[in-house]
mmCIF file of C-alpha atoms in Angstrom:
data_model
loop_
_atom_site.group_PDB
_atom_site.id
_atom_site.type_symbol
_atom_site.label_atom_id
_atom_site.label_comp_id
_atom_site.label_asym_id
_atom_site.label_seq_id
_atom_site.Cartn_x
_atom_site.Cartn_y
_atom_site.Cartn_z
ATOM 1 C CA MET I 1 15.065 -3.946 2.233
ATOM 2 C CA TRP I 2 11.720 -3.577 0.481
ATOM 3 C CA SER I 3 9.551 -0.499 0.472
ATOM 4 C CA ALA I 4 5.839 -0.888 -0.158
ATOM 5 C CA LEU I 5 3.908 2.017 -1.630
ATOM 6 C CA ASP I 6 0.158 2.461 -1.537
ATOM 7 C CA ALA I 7 -1.916 3.276 -4.618
ATOM 8 C CA GLU I 8 -2.093 6.984 -3.799
ATOM 9 C CA PHE I 9 1.698 7.176 -3.783
ATOM 10 C CA TYR I 10 1.967 5.718 -7.290
ATOM 11 C CA LEU I 11 -0.727 8.114 -8.507
ATOM 12 C CA ALA I 12 1.147 11.009 -6.877
ATOM 13 C CA PHE I 13 4.272 10.090 -8.869
ATOM 14 C CA ASP I 14 2.347 10.481 -12.066
ATOM 15 C CA ALA I 15 0.799 13.735 -10.896
ATOM 16 C CA GLY I 16 4.317 15.134 -10.513
ATOM 17 C CA ARG I 17 4.575 15.208 -6.721
ATOM 18 C CA ASP I 18 8.341 15.619 -6.395
ATOM 19 C CA ASP I 19 8.153 15.186 -2.617
ATOM 20 C CA CYS I 20 6.795 11.653 -3.152
ATOM 21 C CA VAL I 21 9.507 10.822 -5.667
ATOM 22 C CA ASP I 22 12.140 12.098 -3.225
ATOM 23 C CA LEU I 23 10.726 9.969 -0.398
ATOM 24 C CA ALA I 24 10.699 6.872 -2.578
ATOM 25 C CA VAL I 25 14.315 7.448 -3.578
ATOM 26 C CA GLU I 26 15.317 8.032 0.038
ATOM 27 C CA HIS I 27 13.508 4.929 1.315
ATOM 28 C CA GLY I 28 14.352 2.344 -1.260
ATOM 29 C CA ALA I 29 13.576 3.184 -4.850
ATOM 30 C CA GLY I 30 14.653 0.202 -6.902
ATOM 31 C CA THR I 31 13.344 -2.090 -4.192
ATOM 32 C CA MET I 32 9.705 -1.041 -4.424
ATOM 33 C CA LEU I 33 6.991 -3.591 -3.908
ATOM 34 C CA LEU I 34 3.470 -3.373 -5.284
ATOM 35 C CA LEU I 35 0.993 -4.738 -2.764
ATOM 36 C CA PRO I 36 -1.976 -6.707 -4.171
ATOM 37 C CA THR I 37 -4.582 -4.306 -2.750
ATOM 38 C CA ALA I 38 -2.711 -1.276 -4.108
ATOM 39 C CA TYR I 39 -2.609 -2.912 -7.535
ATOM 40 C CA GLN I 40 -6.337 -3.653 -7.390
ATOM 41 C CA GLU I 41 -7.125 -0.056 -6.444
ATOM 42 C CA ILE I 42 -5.110 1.239 -9.405
ATOM 43 C CA ALA I 43 -6.564 -1.356 -11.785
ATOM 44 C CA ASP I 44 -10.083 -0.404 -10.691
ATOM 45 C CA LEU I 45 -9.327 3.232 -11.536
ATOM 46 C CA CYS I 46 -8.134 2.180 -14.987
ATOM 47 C CA VAL I 47 -11.436 0.526 -15.861
ATOM 48 C CA GLN I 48 -14.128 1.835 -13.522
ATOM 49 C CA THR I 49 -13.667 5.558 -13.012
ATOM 50 C CA GLN I 50 -15.532 8.103 -15.099
ATOM 51 C CA ASP I 51 -12.861 10.714 -14.306
ATOM 52 C CA GLU I 52 -10.638 10.714 -17.401
ATOM 53 C CA GLU I 53 -7.757 12.513 -15.655
ATOM 54 C CA LEU I 54 -7.732 9.975 -12.818
ATOM 55 C CA ARG I 55 -7.880 7.098 -15.316
ATOM 56 C CA THR I 56 -4.883 8.576 -17.152
ATOM 57 C CA HIS I 57 -2.932 8.857 -13.883
ATOM 58 C CA ALA I 58 -3.789 5.248 -13.046
ATOM 59 C CA LEU I 59 -2.614 3.987 -16.439
ATOM 60 C CA ASP I 60 0.550 6.055 -16.133
ATOM 61 C CA ALA I 61 1.121 4.646 -12.632
ATOM 62 C CA LEU I 62 1.074 1.133 -14.112
ATOM 63 C CA LYS I 63 3.618 2.245 -16.732
ATOM 64 C CA PHE I 64 5.770 3.786 -13.968
ATOM 65 C CA MET I 65 5.829 0.431 -12.168
ATOM 66 C CA THR I 66 6.988 -1.359 -15.294
ATOM 67 C CA VAL I 67 9.709 1.151 -16.145
ATOM 68 C CA ASN I 68 11.007 1.219 -12.555
ATOM 69 C CA ASN I 69 11.063 -2.550 -11.988
ATOM 70 C CA VAL I 70 8.477 -2.505 -9.233
ATOM 71 C CA LEU I 71 8.022 -6.079 -8.041
ATOM 72 C CA ALA I 72 4.442 -7.256 -7.723
ATOM 73 C CA ALA I 73 3.686 -9.218 -4.587
ATOM 74 C CA PRO I 74 1.744 -12.471 -4.943
ATOM 75 C CA THR I 75 -1.938 -11.894 -5.533
ATOM 76 C CA VAL I 76 -4.483 -12.890 -2.940
ATOM 77 C CA ASP I 77 -5.370 -16.110 -4.777
ATOM 78 C CA LYS I 78 -1.688 -17.143 -4.636
ATOM 79 C CA ASN I 79 -1.160 -16.723 -0.901
ATOM 80 C CA VAL I 80 -2.678 -18.561 2.031
ATOM 81 C CA GLY I 81 -4.829 -15.732 3.338
ATOM 82 C CA THR I 82 -2.494 -14.730 6.146
ATOM 83 C CA ASP I 83 -2.802 -11.107 5.153
ATOM 84 C CA GLU I 84 -6.604 -11.194 5.183
ATOM 85 C CA GLY I 85 -6.537 -12.814 8.620
ATOM 86 C CA LEU I 86 -4.245 -10.087 9.909
ATOM 87 C CA ALA I 87 -6.467 -7.420 8.305
ATOM 88 C CA GLU I 88 -9.475 -8.819 10.148
ATOM 89 C CA TYR I 89 -7.425 -8.908 13.354
ATOM 90 C CA LEU I 90 -6.489 -5.223 12.954
ATOM 91 C CA MET I 91 -10.141 -4.278 12.560
ATOM 92 C CA ARG I 92 -11.282 -6.443 15.492
ATOM 93 C CA ALA I 93 -8.574 -4.848 17.651
ATOM 94 C CA GLY I 94 -9.971 -1.412 16.810
ATOM 95 C CA ILE I 95 -6.820 -0.233 15.053
ATOM 96 C CA LEU I 96 -8.919 0.356 11.950
ATOM 97 C CA ALA I 97 -12.687 0.610 11.568
ATOM 98 C CA GLU I 98 -14.688 -2.107 9.833
ATOM 99 C CA ASP I 99 -15.241 0.173 6.817
ATOM 100 C CA GLN I 100 -11.465 0.514 6.323
ATOM 101 C CA LYS I 101 -10.942 -2.947 4.838
ATOM 102 C CA ASN I 102 -8.596 -1.805 2.032
ATOM 103 C CA GLN I 103 -6.410 0.060 4.518
ATOM 104 C CA ALA I 104 -6.327 -2.996 6.774
ATOM 105 C CA LEU I 105 -5.336 -5.171 3.807
ATOM 106 C CA ILE I 106 -2.555 -2.754 2.808
ATOM 107 C CA LEU I 107 -1.121 -2.860 6.345
ATOM 108 C CA ALA I 108 -1.509 -6.622 6.609
ATOM 109 C CA GLU I 109 0.088 -7.265 3.225
ATOM 110 C CA ALA I 110 3.032 -5.024 4.147
ATOM 111 C CA ALA I 111 3.526 -6.904 7.423
ATOM 112 C CA CYS I 112 3.174 -10.364 5.867
ATOM 113 C CA LEU I 113 5.641 -9.495 3.104
ATOM 114 C CA GLY I 114 8.171 -8.193 5.613
ATOM 115 C CA VAL I 115 8.691 -4.730 4.176
ATOM 116 C CA SER I 116 10.815 -2.242 6.101
ATOM 117 C CA CYS I 117 8.512 0.686 5.361
ATOM 118 C CA LEU I 118 5.186 1.635 3.828
ATOM 119 C CA LEU I 119 5.031 4.928 1.960
ATOM 120 C CA THR I 120 1.471 6.182 2.046
ATOM 121 C CA LEU I 121 -0.659 9.199 1.398
ATOM 122 C CA ASP I 122 -3.768 7.542 2.847
ATOM 123 C CA GLN I 123 -4.909 9.756 5.714
ATOM 124 C CA GLU I 124 -6.717 6.873 7.418
ATOM 125 C CA ILE I 125 -3.451 4.913 7.595
ATOM 126 C CA VAL I 126 -1.446 7.983 8.644
ATOM 127 C CA ALA I 127 -3.909 8.582 11.512
ATOM 128 C CA ILE I 128 -3.663 5.128 13.094
ATOM 129 C CA ASP I 129 -1.944 4.434 16.392
ATOM 130 C CA GLU I 130 1.430 3.140 15.168
ATOM 131 C CA ALA I 131 2.341 1.644 18.538
ATOM 132 C CA ALA I 132 -0.897 -0.388 18.590
ATOM 133 C CA LEU I 133 -0.295 -1.461 14.988
ATOM 134 C CA ALA I 134 3.259 -2.542 15.761
ATOM 135 C CA GLN I 135 2.080 -4.548 18.762
ATOM 136 C CA ALA I 136 -0.688 -6.224 16.738
ATOM 137 C CA ILE I 137 1.847 -7.186 14.084
ATOM 138 C CA ARG I 138 4.232 -8.552 16.740
ATOM 139 C CA ASP I 139 1.305 -10.483 18.269
ATOM 140 C CA LYS I 140 1.141 -12.389 14.977
ATOM 141 C CA HIS I 141 4.909 -13.060 15.065
ATOM 142 C CA LEU I 142 5.684 -10.656 12.266
ATOM 143 C CA ASN I 143 8.001 -7.666 12.149
ATOM 144 C CA PRO I 144 6.532 -4.146 12.298
ATOM 145 C CA PHE I 145 7.430 -1.602 9.644
ATOM 146 C CA VAL I 146 7.706 2.165 9.569
ATOM 147 C CA ILE I 147 4.920 4.252 8.037
ATOM 148 C CA ILE I 148 6.227 7.166 6.007
ATOM 149 C CA THR I 149 4.000 9.846 4.527
ATOM 150 C CA GLY I 150 4.502 12.519 1.917
#
């Protein structure tokens, strides 16, 4: 059973959010999966942000992943684009807006990798219609997952 965590969740660990740590432990710490889009969001913060505190949290989040044996999912150039196709499908179906591409990719990657749950702090993901998302994922012959928020 794999648990995928979004970038905000990893950053929350570093910021000392005990509620996020507790949720990760409860829902599969030790079997955490780093989604490619979440990694890219954190990596971008490491090199592109002017906010020094945020950059420090991003670097510490990468260290946290190493220390806690977080498995990195295959990067986009290593897969066949199934996740991007599902992300586009989610936006076309109106589950997410066109300007929510990263959120769509996070959801698509989680579905394509067969995780049991996605731990997220992203309010745009938390606000989606989970029944519509689950049906869209089933439409693509994949298994839905549970969205858990801190």
